[in-house]
Amino acid sequence: MDRSEIEKLFPALIENTNDVITIISIGGDLLYINYTDYGNKKLLYSADDLMGASWKKYIKPIAGGVSLDEIFESVARGNEWYGEIPMANADGSELLIQSRFFPIRNEKRETTHIGGMHRDITTIKKQMKFSDFRVKTEKTISRISKRFIPPFDLNAAIDESLEDIGSLFQVDRAYIFRIDNDSFTASNTNEWVAEGIEPQKDNLQDFDMRMVPWWNEYIKEGRTVNIYDVSTLPEEATAEREMLEAQGIKSIIVVHSRPGSALAGFMGLDSVKRKRYWAAEDETMLKTAWEIISRGIEHDRGETERRLLIDHLIETKKYEAVGRLAAGVAHDFNNLMAVIMGSVSLLRNIDLAGDKVASRCLDDIMEASVCANSLTSSLLSFSRQDSLQMFDVDIAALVTETCRLARSNLSETIRIEETFEESLEQIFCDRNRIFQTIVAILLNAGDALPDGGLIRINVSHTKYKKSRSSPHFKISKGDYLKISISDNGIGMDRDVAEKIFDPFFTTKDPDRGIGLGLSHAYGVVSDHKGAIFIETAPGRGSTFDVLLPFATGC
């Protein structure tokens, strides 16, 4: 086959190649395109749309900031250009075209036209992008996993992981909610937001989940909430749509804990600036990340409970040891006091011939002996070697009487104000022990007011929907009587507050107490299966909340 015959095949070659071949004028108008079925399917334009039109009409901004005019001017000077050009398709989608522009010259080597060879690489680029995203996803999951290897700072690990996830998916918010199954409220515990996005964490605390019934069905079944367009939510999700739109959310995806798992909660991503489609691969990655994070939360919660149990055990052992010592001292002391008080009684029966000094001395000895007996009673109570005398008690009357008696032992510059919730139920308790507990706290409050001040006592009914704990006490959910005693005194720092119930711990001068009052209160309230929670800070006063369960037979 000679050259002339081969050249006759050129038109067929051009028309059947998978690449698009173009001839463009120096001014940028499209003069020729091998517009095959392939091209027609890809571009979605008709030949009439393209022929004679300027390419600038279809080209989107090119990477690197170079313009199509600059490319054509360079080619017209005899240069070639090779690169990727984003092109707007007729349906609004974007094609990525790999293009090569080269000069077409005449016999005088002058550039008369611009030739072009173009290949659609949109699918290839998407595959490469997905592959790159998968690598980034695996690295992100690896980093998240490493953060939750014990020991770890829970909040720091969560916050850093949310930032990683938010950045990976290029969203505007990433967050975690924990659900309290007892009260069925949800709180936003951790949140990451992109620059320029308003945080929502403070607005989403103790949110009543019953207000979003449509969402609740997803939670119960552990299904993923995947919403491309929030405005299209169904009518039954009106509450959810209004809540999300109020936060400016256009698209959202939320993965929940598995039904029956120890931790109730969910992790979500918000897209505020644009609508966002979430693929199945996105959901899988989020579920994996949430599984790691939720296990980290469960581990931290278990560690916290374990530390509290250890602290409580140490406290218990310490009180048992001191209690045994106190009981032994009290019994021996009681025996000695019995001899002293018996001798005083005998001496009082002797005619002292009107010796007033001797009589007064005997009275002083007897009074001191009675005080000593009171001390031994406190020691025995602290050691819990005497039983509780439990009865139904009118707590309002008891507090009123206690305050009346306490006033005589407080400075005249200290006022006590009492308030009571109406219709308070009686409490099943040891009246004398609770009396001693309130007195001990009142006197402690008085010591915190050296220049006078105000002590407030409020008695009310309170209900805890979940358990509550401190280094000294732990109570279960339920109904409690709360005796709240607060002062506007000097307050305590953390170290003092942590030692406040320790036997013989005191910040007073040696002649003003031996540090058994509040430790005795600790023992009394513990025996009643209650608690004393303290809120205090230097210069801000203190509040002691005494909690006693309403349950009978404590």
Coordinates of C-alpha atoms in Angstrom, one line a residue:
M1 CA 0.0 0.0 0.0
D2 CA 1.5 3.3 -1.1
R3 CA 1.5 6.6 0.9
S4 CA -1.5 8.0 -1.0
E5 CA -3.6 5.0 -0.2
I6 CA -2.6 5.2 3.5
E7 CA -3.4 8.9 3.6
K8 CA -6.9 8.1 2.4
L9 CA -7.4 6.2 5.8
F10 CA -6.6 9.3 7.9
P11 CA -10.3 10.6 8.0
A12 CA -11.4 7.1 9.2
L13 CA -8.6 7.0 11.8
I14 CA -9.5 10.4 13.1
E15 CA -13.2 9.6 13.3
N16 CA -12.7 6.3 15.1
T17 CA -10.1 7.3 17.7
N18 CA -11.2 7.4 21.3
D19 CA -9.4 10.7 21.7
V20 CA -11.1 14.0 20.7
I21 CA -9.2 15.8 18.0
T22 CA -9.8 19.5 17.4
I23 CA -8.7 22.3 15.1
I24 CA -9.0 25.8 16.7
S25 CA -8.5 29.2 15.1
I26 CA -5.8 31.5 16.5
G27 CA -8.7 33.5 18.0
G28 CA -9.9 30.4 19.9
D29 CA -13.0 29.4 17.9
L30 CA -13.6 25.7 17.4
L31 CA -13.4 24.9 13.6
Y32 CA -13.3 21.1 13.7
I33 CA -14.0 18.3 16.1
N34 CA -14.1 14.6 15.4
Y35 CA -17.6 14.5 16.9
T36 CA -18.2 10.7 17.2
D37 CA -20.7 8.9 19.3
Y38 CA -18.1 8.7 22.0
G39 CA -17.7 12.5 22.1
N40 CA -21.4 13.0 21.9
K41 CA -22.1 10.8 24.9
K42 CA -19.4 12.5 27.0
L43 CA -19.9 16.1 26.2
L44 CA -23.7 16.1 25.9
Y45 CA -23.5 19.0 23.5
S46 CA -24.7 18.9 19.9
A47 CA -22.3 19.6 17.1
D48 CA -24.1 22.9 16.4
D49 CA -23.4 24.0 20.0
L50 CA -19.7 23.5 19.6
M51 CA -18.8 24.4 16.0
G52 CA -17.7 28.0 15.6
A53 CA -18.0 28.6 19.3
S54 CA -15.2 30.0 21.6
W55 CA -13.8 27.4 23.9
K56 CA -13.7 30.0 26.7
K57 CA -17.5 29.4 27.0
Y58 CA -17.0 25.9 28.3
I59 CA -13.7 26.0 30.2
K60 CA -13.6 26.4 34.0
P61 CA -10.6 27.9 35.9
I62 CA -7.5 25.9 35.1
A63 CA -5.1 24.8 37.9
G64 CA -2.2 27.2 38.3
G65 CA -4.2 30.2 37.3
V66 CA -3.3 30.1 33.6
S67 CA -6.0 31.3 31.2
L68 CA -7.0 29.7 27.8
D69 CA -5.9 33.0 26.1
E70 CA -2.4 32.6 27.5
I71 CA -2.3 29.0 26.3
F72 CA -3.4 29.8 22.8
E73 CA -1.0 32.8 22.6
S74 CA 1.9 30.5 23.6
V75 CA 1.0 27.9 21.0
A76 CA 0.6 30.6 18.3
R77 CA 4.3 31.5 19.0
G78 CA 5.2 27.9 18.2
N79 CA 5.1 26.3 21.6
E80 CA 3.2 23.2 22.8
W81 CA 1.0 23.0 26.0
Y82 CA 0.1 19.9 27.9
G83 CA -2.1 19.8 31.0
E84 CA -5.5 19.2 32.5
I85 CA -8.5 21.4 31.8
P86 CA -11.8 21.3 33.7
M87 CA -14.7 21.6 31.3
A88 CA -18.4 22.4 32.0
N89 CA -20.7 19.8 30.6
A90 CA -24.2 20.5 29.3
D91 CA -25.9 18.9 32.3
G92 CA -23.9 21.1 34.8
S93 CA -21.4 18.3 35.7
E94 CA -17.7 18.8 35.3
L95 CA -15.4 16.8 33.0
L96 CA -11.6 16.8 33.5
I97 CA -9.9 16.8 30.1
Q98 CA -6.2 15.9 29.6
S99 CA -5.3 18.2 26.6
R100 CA -2.4 18.7 24.3
F101 CA -2.3 21.9 22.2
F102 CA 0.2 22.2 19.4
P103 CA 0.8 24.6 16.4
I104 CA -0.4 23.7 12.9
R105 CA 2.0 25.4 10.5
N106 CA 1.9 26.2 6.7
E107 CA 4.7 25.8 4.2
K108 CA 6.4 28.9 5.6
R109 CA 6.4 27.4 9.1
E110 CA 3.9 30.0 10.2
T111 CA 1.3 29.0 12.8
T112 CA -2.1 29.2 11.2
H113 CA -4.2 27.1 13.5
I114 CA -4.1 25.3 16.8
G115 CA -4.4 21.6 16.9
G116 CA -5.6 19.7 20.0
M117 CA -5.8 16.2 21.2
H118 CA -8.0 15.6 24.3
R119 CA -8.8 12.6 26.5
D120 CA -11.5 12.5 29.2
I121 CA -9.8 11.5 32.5
T122 CA -12.7 12.2 34.8
T123 CA -13.3 8.6 35.8
I124 CA -9.6 7.9 36.2
K125 CA -9.2 11.0 38.5
K126 CA -12.1 10.0 40.6
Q127 CA -10.7 6.5 41.1
M128 CA -7.3 8.0 42.0
K129 CA -9.0 10.5 44.3
F130 CA -11.0 7.6 46.0
S131 CA -7.8 5.6 46.3
D132 CA -6.0 8.6 47.9
F133 CA -9.0 9.1 50.2
R134 CA -8.9 5.5 51.3
V135 CA -5.2 5.9 52.2
K136 CA -6.0 9.0 54.2
T137 CA -8.9 7.2 55.9
E138 CA -6.7 4.3 57.0
K139 CA -4.1 6.8 58.4
T140 CA -6.8 8.7 60.2
I141 CA -8.3 5.5 61.8
S142 CA -4.7 4.5 62.8
R143 CA -4.1 7.8 64.5
I144 CA -7.4 7.6 66.3
S145 CA -6.7 4.1 67.5
K146 CA -3.3 5.1 68.9
R147 CA -4.8 8.0 70.9
F148 CA -7.0 5.6 72.9
I149 CA -4.2 3.3 74.0
P150 CA -4.1 3.6 77.8
P151 CA -3.2 5.8 79.5
F152 CA -4.8 8.6 77.7
D153 CA -6.5 12.0 78.2
L154 CA -10.1 11.3 77.1
N155 CA -11.2 14.8 76.1
A156 CA -7.9 15.5 74.3
A157 CA -8.1 12.2 72.4
I158 CA -11.7 12.9 71.4
D159 CA -11.1 16.5 70.4
E160 CA -8.0 15.6 68.3
S161 CA -9.9 12.7 66.6
L162 CA -12.9 15.0 65.8
E163 CA -10.5 17.5 64.2
D164 CA -9.0 14.7 62.1
I165 CA -12.4 13.4 61.0
G166 CA -13.8 16.9 60.2
S167 CA -10.7 17.7 58.2
L168 CA -10.7 14.4 56.3
F169 CA -14.3 14.9 55.2
Q170 CA -14.0 18.6 54.7
V171 CA -17.1 19.3 56.8
D172 CA -18.0 22.2 59.1
R173 CA -18.7 20.5 62.3
A174 CA -17.8 17.2 64.0
Y175 CA -19.3 16.3 67.4
I176 CA -20.2 13.7 70.0
F177 CA -23.4 13.5 72.1
R178 CA -23.9 11.2 75.1
I179 CA -27.4 10.1 76.0
D180 CA -28.6 9.6 79.5
N181 CA -31.0 6.7 79.2
D182 CA -32.6 7.5 82.6
S183 CA -33.7 11.0 81.7
F184 CA -33.5 10.4 78.0
T185 CA -31.6 13.7 77.5
A186 CA -28.6 14.2 75.3
S187 CA -25.6 16.5 75.8
N188 CA -23.0 17.7 73.3
T189 CA -19.8 16.7 75.1
N190 CA -17.2 17.4 72.4
E191 CA -17.2 19.5 69.3
W192 CA -14.9 20.6 66.5
V193 CA -15.8 23.4 64.1
A194 CA -14.1 24.6 61.0
E195 CA -12.8 28.2 60.8
G196 CA -15.7 30.7 60.6
I197 CA -18.3 28.3 61.8
E198 CA -20.3 29.1 64.9
P199 CA -20.0 26.4 67.7
Q200 CA -23.2 24.9 69.0
K201 CA -22.0 22.9 72.0
D202 CA -23.2 25.3 74.7
N203 CA -26.7 25.4 73.1
L204 CA -27.0 21.6 73.1
Q205 CA -26.9 20.5 76.7
D206 CA -29.5 18.3 78.4
F207 CA -31.5 18.2 75.2
D208 CA -34.8 16.3 75.6
M209 CA -34.6 13.5 72.9
R210 CA -38.3 13.0 73.1
M211 CA -38.7 16.2 71.1
V212 CA -37.2 14.4 68.1
P213 CA -39.3 11.2 67.7
W214 CA -38.3 10.5 64.1
W215 CA -34.7 10.5 65.1
N216 CA -35.3 8.4 68.1
E217 CA -36.4 5.5 65.9
Y218 CA -33.0 5.6 64.2
I219 CA -31.3 5.6 67.7
K220 CA -33.4 2.6 68.9
E221 CA -32.4 0.6 65.8
G222 CA -28.8 1.8 65.7
R223 CA -29.4 3.1 62.1
T224 CA -27.4 5.8 60.5
V225 CA -29.0 9.2 59.8
N226 CA -27.8 10.2 56.4
I227 CA -29.4 13.4 55.0
Y228 CA -28.2 15.0 51.8
D229 CA -30.7 17.9 51.9
V230 CA -32.1 18.8 55.3
S231 CA -34.9 20.8 53.7
T232 CA -36.4 17.7 52.2
L233 CA -36.9 15.8 55.4
P234 CA -40.4 14.2 55.6
E235 CA -43.3 15.8 57.5
E236 CA -42.9 13.4 60.4
A237 CA -39.4 14.9 60.9
T238 CA -40.6 18.5 61.1
A239 CA -39.1 19.0 64.6
E240 CA -35.8 17.6 63.4
R241 CA -35.8 19.7 60.2
E242 CA -36.5 22.9 62.2
M243 CA -33.8 22.2 64.7
L244 CA -31.1 21.4 62.0
E245 CA -32.1 24.4 59.9
A246 CA -31.8 26.7 63.0
Q247 CA -28.1 25.6 63.1
G248 CA -27.7 26.4 59.4
I249 CA -27.1 22.7 58.6
K250 CA -27.6 21.7 54.9
S251 CA -26.4 18.1 55.1
I252 CA -25.8 15.7 58.0
I253 CA -24.6 12.2 58.8
V254 CA -24.9 10.6 62.3
V255 CA -23.8 7.2 63.4
H256 CA -25.2 5.8 66.7
S257 CA -24.1 3.3 69.3
R258 CA -25.2 -0.3 68.8
P259 CA -28.5 -1.1 70.6
G260 CA -27.7 -2.6 74.0
S261 CA -24.2 -1.2 74.1
A262 CA -22.9 0.1 77.4
L263 CA -22.5 3.7 76.0
A264 CA -25.5 5.5 74.6
G265 CA -24.6 8.2 72.2
F266 CA -23.7 9.2 68.7
M267 CA -21.2 11.0 66.5
G268 CA -22.1 13.3 63.7
L269 CA -20.8 15.5 60.9
D270 CA -22.5 18.7 59.7
S271 CA -22.1 20.4 56.3
V272 CA -23.2 24.1 56.6
K273 CA -21.6 25.8 53.6
R274 CA -22.8 23.3 51.0
K275 CA -24.9 20.2 50.5
R276 CA -22.9 17.0 50.8
Y277 CA -23.5 13.5 49.7
W278 CA -22.3 10.8 52.1
A279 CA -21.3 7.5 50.4
A280 CA -21.4 4.0 51.9
E281 CA -17.6 4.2 52.4
D282 CA -18.0 7.4 54.4
E283 CA -20.5 5.7 56.7
T284 CA -18.3 2.7 57.2
M285 CA -15.3 4.9 58.2
L286 CA -17.5 6.9 60.6
K287 CA -18.8 3.8 62.3
T288 CA -15.3 2.5 62.7
A289 CA -14.1 5.7 64.2
W290 CA -17.1 6.0 66.6
E291 CA -16.6 2.4 67.7
I292 CA -13.0 3.2 68.7
I293 CA -14.0 6.5 70.4
S294 CA -16.9 4.9 72.3
R295 CA -14.8 2.1 73.6
G296 CA -12.3 4.7 74.8
I297 CA -15.1 6.5 76.6
E298 CA -16.3 3.2 78.2
H299 CA -12.7 2.4 79.3
D300 CA -12.2 5.8 80.8
R301 CA -15.5 5.5 82.6
G302 CA -14.5 2.2 84.0
E303 CA -11.2 3.5 85.1
T304 CA -12.9 6.5 86.8
E305 CA -15.2 4.1 88.7
R306 CA -12.3 1.9 89.6
R307 CA -10.4 4.8 91.0
L308 CA -13.4 6.0 93.0
L309 CA -13.9 2.5 94.4
I310 CA -10.2 2.3 95.4
D311 CA -10.4 5.8 97.0
H312 CA -13.6 4.8 98.8
L313 CA -11.9 1.5 100.0
I314 CA -8.9 3.5 101.3
E315 CA -11.3 5.9 103.1
T316 CA -13.2 3.0 104.6
K317 CA -10.1 1.2 105.8
K318 CA -8.8 4.5 107.3
Y319 CA -12.1 5.1 109.2
E320 CA -12.2 1.5 110.4
A321 CA -8.6 1.8 111.8
V322 CA -9.3 5.2 113.5
G323 CA -12.7 3.8 114.7
R324 CA -11.1 0.9 116.4
L325 CA -8.6 3.2 118.1
A326 CA -11.4 5.6 119.1
A327 CA -13.6 2.8 120.5
G328 CA -10.7 1.5 122.6
V329 CA -9.9 4.9 124.0
A330 CA -13.6 5.7 124.6
H331 CA -14.2 2.5 126.6
D332 CA -11.1 3.0 128.7
F333 CA -12.0 6.7 129.2
N334 CA -15.5 5.7 130.2
N335 CA -14.2 3.4 132.9
L336 CA -12.0 6.2 134.3
M337 CA -14.8 8.7 134.2
A338 CA -17.1 6.3 136.0
V339 CA -14.6 6.3 138.9
I340 CA -14.3 10.1 138.9
M341 CA -18.0 10.7 138.7
G342 CA -18.7 8.1 141.4
S343 CA -16.2 9.7 143.7
V344 CA -17.7 13.2 143.1
S345 CA -21.1 11.8 144.0
L346 CA -19.7 10.4 147.3
L347 CA -18.0 13.6 148.2
R348 CA -21.2 15.5 147.6
N349 CA -22.8 13.4 150.4
I350 CA -20.1 14.5 152.9
D351 CA -20.8 17.5 155.0
L352 CA -18.3 20.1 153.9
A353 CA -19.3 22.4 156.6
G354 CA -20.4 25.1 154.2
D355 CA -17.1 25.1 152.2
K356 CA -18.4 26.9 149.1
V357 CA -15.0 26.6 147.4
A358 CA -15.0 22.8 147.7
S359 CA -18.6 22.5 146.6
R360 CA -17.9 24.7 143.5
C361 CA -14.8 22.5 142.7
L362 CA -17.0 19.4 142.9
D363 CA -19.5 21.0 140.6
D364 CA -16.8 21.9 138.1
I365 CA -15.4 18.4 138.2
M366 CA -18.9 16.9 137.6
E367 CA -19.6 19.3 134.7
A368 CA -16.2 18.5 133.1
S369 CA -17.0 14.8 133.6
V370 CA -20.4 15.2 131.8
C371 CA -18.5 16.9 128.9
A372 CA -16.0 14.1 128.9
N373 CA -18.8 11.6 128.7
S374 CA -20.2 13.5 125.7
L375 CA -16.8 13.2 124.0
T376 CA -16.7 9.5 124.6
S377 CA -20.2 9.2 123.2
S378 CA -19.0 11.0 120.0
L379 CA -16.0 8.7 119.8
L380 CA -18.2 5.6 120.2
S381 CA -20.6 7.0 117.6
F382 CA -17.7 7.7 115.2
S383 CA -16.5 4.1 115.7
R384 CA -20.1 2.9 115.0
Q385 CA -20.2 0.7 118.1
D386 CA -23.6 2.0 119.2
S387 CA -26.7 1.3 117.2
L388 CA -28.9 3.8 115.4
Q389 CA -32.3 4.7 116.9
M390 CA -34.5 5.1 113.8
F391 CA -37.9 6.8 113.8
D392 CA -40.0 8.9 111.5
V393 CA -38.9 12.5 112.1
D394 CA -40.4 15.9 111.3
I395 CA -37.3 17.3 109.7
A396 CA -38.5 20.9 109.6
A397 CA -39.1 20.9 113.4
L398 CA -35.7 19.2 114.0
V399 CA -33.8 21.8 111.8
T400 CA -35.7 24.7 113.5
E401 CA -34.8 23.4 117.0
T402 CA -31.2 22.8 115.9
C403 CA -30.8 26.3 114.6
R404 CA -32.2 27.7 117.8
L405 CA -29.7 25.8 120.0
A406 CA -26.8 26.5 117.6
R407 CA -27.4 30.3 117.7
S408 CA -26.3 30.3 121.4
N409 CA -22.9 28.9 120.3
L410 CA -22.3 31.3 117.5
S411 CA -21.2 34.9 117.4
E412 CA -24.0 37.5 117.6
T413 CA -22.7 38.9 114.3
I414 CA -23.7 35.7 112.5
R415 CA -27.3 35.3 111.3
I416 CA -29.0 32.1 110.4
E417 CA -31.9 32.0 107.9
E418 CA -34.0 28.9 107.4
T419 CA -36.3 28.1 104.5
F420 CA -38.4 25.0 104.0
E421 CA -40.1 23.4 101.0
E422 CA -43.9 23.1 101.6
S423 CA -45.4 19.7 102.5
L424 CA -42.1 18.0 103.4
E425 CA -42.4 14.3 104.2
Q426 CA -41.1 12.8 107.4
I427 CA -37.7 11.2 107.1
F428 CA -36.8 7.8 108.7
C429 CA -33.6 8.5 110.7
D430 CA -31.8 8.7 114.0
R431 CA -33.0 12.1 115.3
N432 CA -30.1 12.7 117.7
R433 CA -27.5 11.8 115.1
I434 CA -28.9 14.0 112.5
F435 CA -29.2 16.8 115.1
Q436 CA -25.4 16.3 115.8
T437 CA -24.6 16.4 112.1
I438 CA -26.4 19.7 111.5
V439 CA -24.8 21.2 114.6
A440 CA -21.3 20.1 113.4
I441 CA -21.9 21.7 110.0
L442 CA -23.4 24.9 111.5
L443 CA -20.4 25.3 113.9
N444 CA -18.0 24.7 111.0
A445 CA -19.8 27.5 109.0
G446 CA -19.6 29.7 112.0
D447 CA -15.8 29.2 112.2
A448 CA -15.7 30.3 108.5
L449 CA -17.2 33.7 109.5
P450 CA -14.7 35.3 111.9
D451 CA -16.1 38.7 111.1
G452 CA -19.7 37.7 111.1
G453 CA -22.0 36.9 108.2
L454 CA -24.9 34.8 107.0
I455 CA -25.7 31.1 107.2
R456 CA -28.6 29.9 105.1
I457 CA -30.3 26.6 105.6
N458 CA -32.7 25.3 103.0
V459 CA -34.6 22.0 103.4
S460 CA -36.2 20.5 100.3
H461 CA -37.0 17.3 98.4
T462 CA -34.8 16.5 95.5
K463 CA -34.7 13.7 92.9
Y464 CA -31.6 12.4 91.2
K465 CA -32.2 10.8 87.8
K466 CA -28.7 9.2 87.9
S467 CA -26.1 8.3 90.4
R468 CA -23.8 10.9 91.9
S469 CA -20.4 10.5 93.5
S470 CA -17.5 12.4 95.1
P471 CA -14.2 11.3 96.7
H472 CA -16.1 10.7 99.9
F473 CA -19.6 9.6 99.0
K474 CA -21.6 7.8 96.2
I475 CA -25.4 7.7 96.0
S476 CA -27.8 6.0 93.6
K477 CA -30.6 7.7 91.7
G478 CA -33.7 8.2 93.7
D479 CA -35.6 10.6 96.1
Y480 CA -33.7 12.4 98.8
L481 CA -34.2 14.9 101.5
K482 CA -31.7 17.7 101.0
I483 CA -30.5 19.9 103.9
S484 CA -28.4 22.6 102.2
I485 CA -26.2 24.7 104.6
S486 CA -24.3 27.5 103.0
D487 CA -22.2 30.4 104.3
N488 CA -20.6 33.5 102.8
G489 CA -17.4 32.9 104.7
I490 CA -13.8 32.4 103.8
G491 CA -14.3 29.1 101.9
M492 CA -11.8 26.3 101.5
D493 CA -9.3 25.3 98.9
R494 CA -9.3 21.9 97.3
D495 CA -6.8 20.3 99.6
V496 CA -8.7 21.3 102.7
A497 CA -12.1 20.2 101.2
E498 CA -10.7 16.8 100.4
K499 CA -9.5 16.3 104.0
I500 CA -12.6 17.9 105.7
F501 CA -14.0 14.6 106.9
D502 CA -10.7 13.1 108.0
P503 CA -10.7 12.2 111.8
F504 CA -8.8 14.7 113.9
F505 CA -8.3 17.0 110.9
T506 CA -8.8 20.6 111.7
T507 CA -7.7 24.1 110.7
K508 CA -8.7 25.5 114.1
D509 CA -6.5 26.4 117.0
P510 CA -5.9 23.4 119.3
D511 CA -8.1 24.9 122.0
R512 CA -11.1 25.3 119.7
G513 CA -11.6 21.6 118.6
I514 CA -10.0 18.3 117.9
G515 CA -11.4 17.7 114.4
L516 CA -14.1 15.1 115.1
G517 CA -17.2 17.1 114.3
L518 CA -17.4 16.6 110.6
S519 CA -15.9 13.1 110.7
H520 CA -18.7 12.2 113.0
A521 CA -21.1 13.8 110.5
Y522 CA -19.5 11.6 107.8
G523 CA -20.2 8.5 109.8
V524 CA -23.8 9.4 110.7
V525 CA -24.7 10.2 107.1
S526 CA -23.0 7.1 105.8
D527 CA -24.9 5.0 108.2
H528 CA -28.1 6.5 106.8
K529 CA -26.9 5.6 103.3
G530 CA -26.8 9.3 102.4
A531 CA -24.1 11.7 101.3
I532 CA -22.6 15.1 102.0
F533 CA -21.5 17.0 98.9
I534 CA -19.5 20.2 99.2
E535 CA -19.1 23.2 97.0
T536 CA -16.5 25.7 98.1
A537 CA -13.7 27.9 96.9
P538 CA -11.4 30.4 98.8
G539 CA -13.2 33.7 99.3
R540 CA -16.5 32.3 98.0
G541 CA -18.0 30.6 101.0
S542 CA -19.1 26.9 101.3
T543 CA -22.2 24.9 100.8
F544 CA -22.8 21.5 102.5
D545 CA -25.6 19.5 100.9
V546 CA -26.7 16.7 103.3
L547 CA -28.7 14.1 101.4
L548 CA -30.8 11.5 103.2
P549 CA -32.8 8.9 101.3
F550 CA -36.6 8.9 101.8
A551 CA -36.6 5.1 101.5
T552 CA -37.8 3.5 104.8
G553 CA -35.6 1.2 106.7
C554 CA -32.2 2.7 105.8

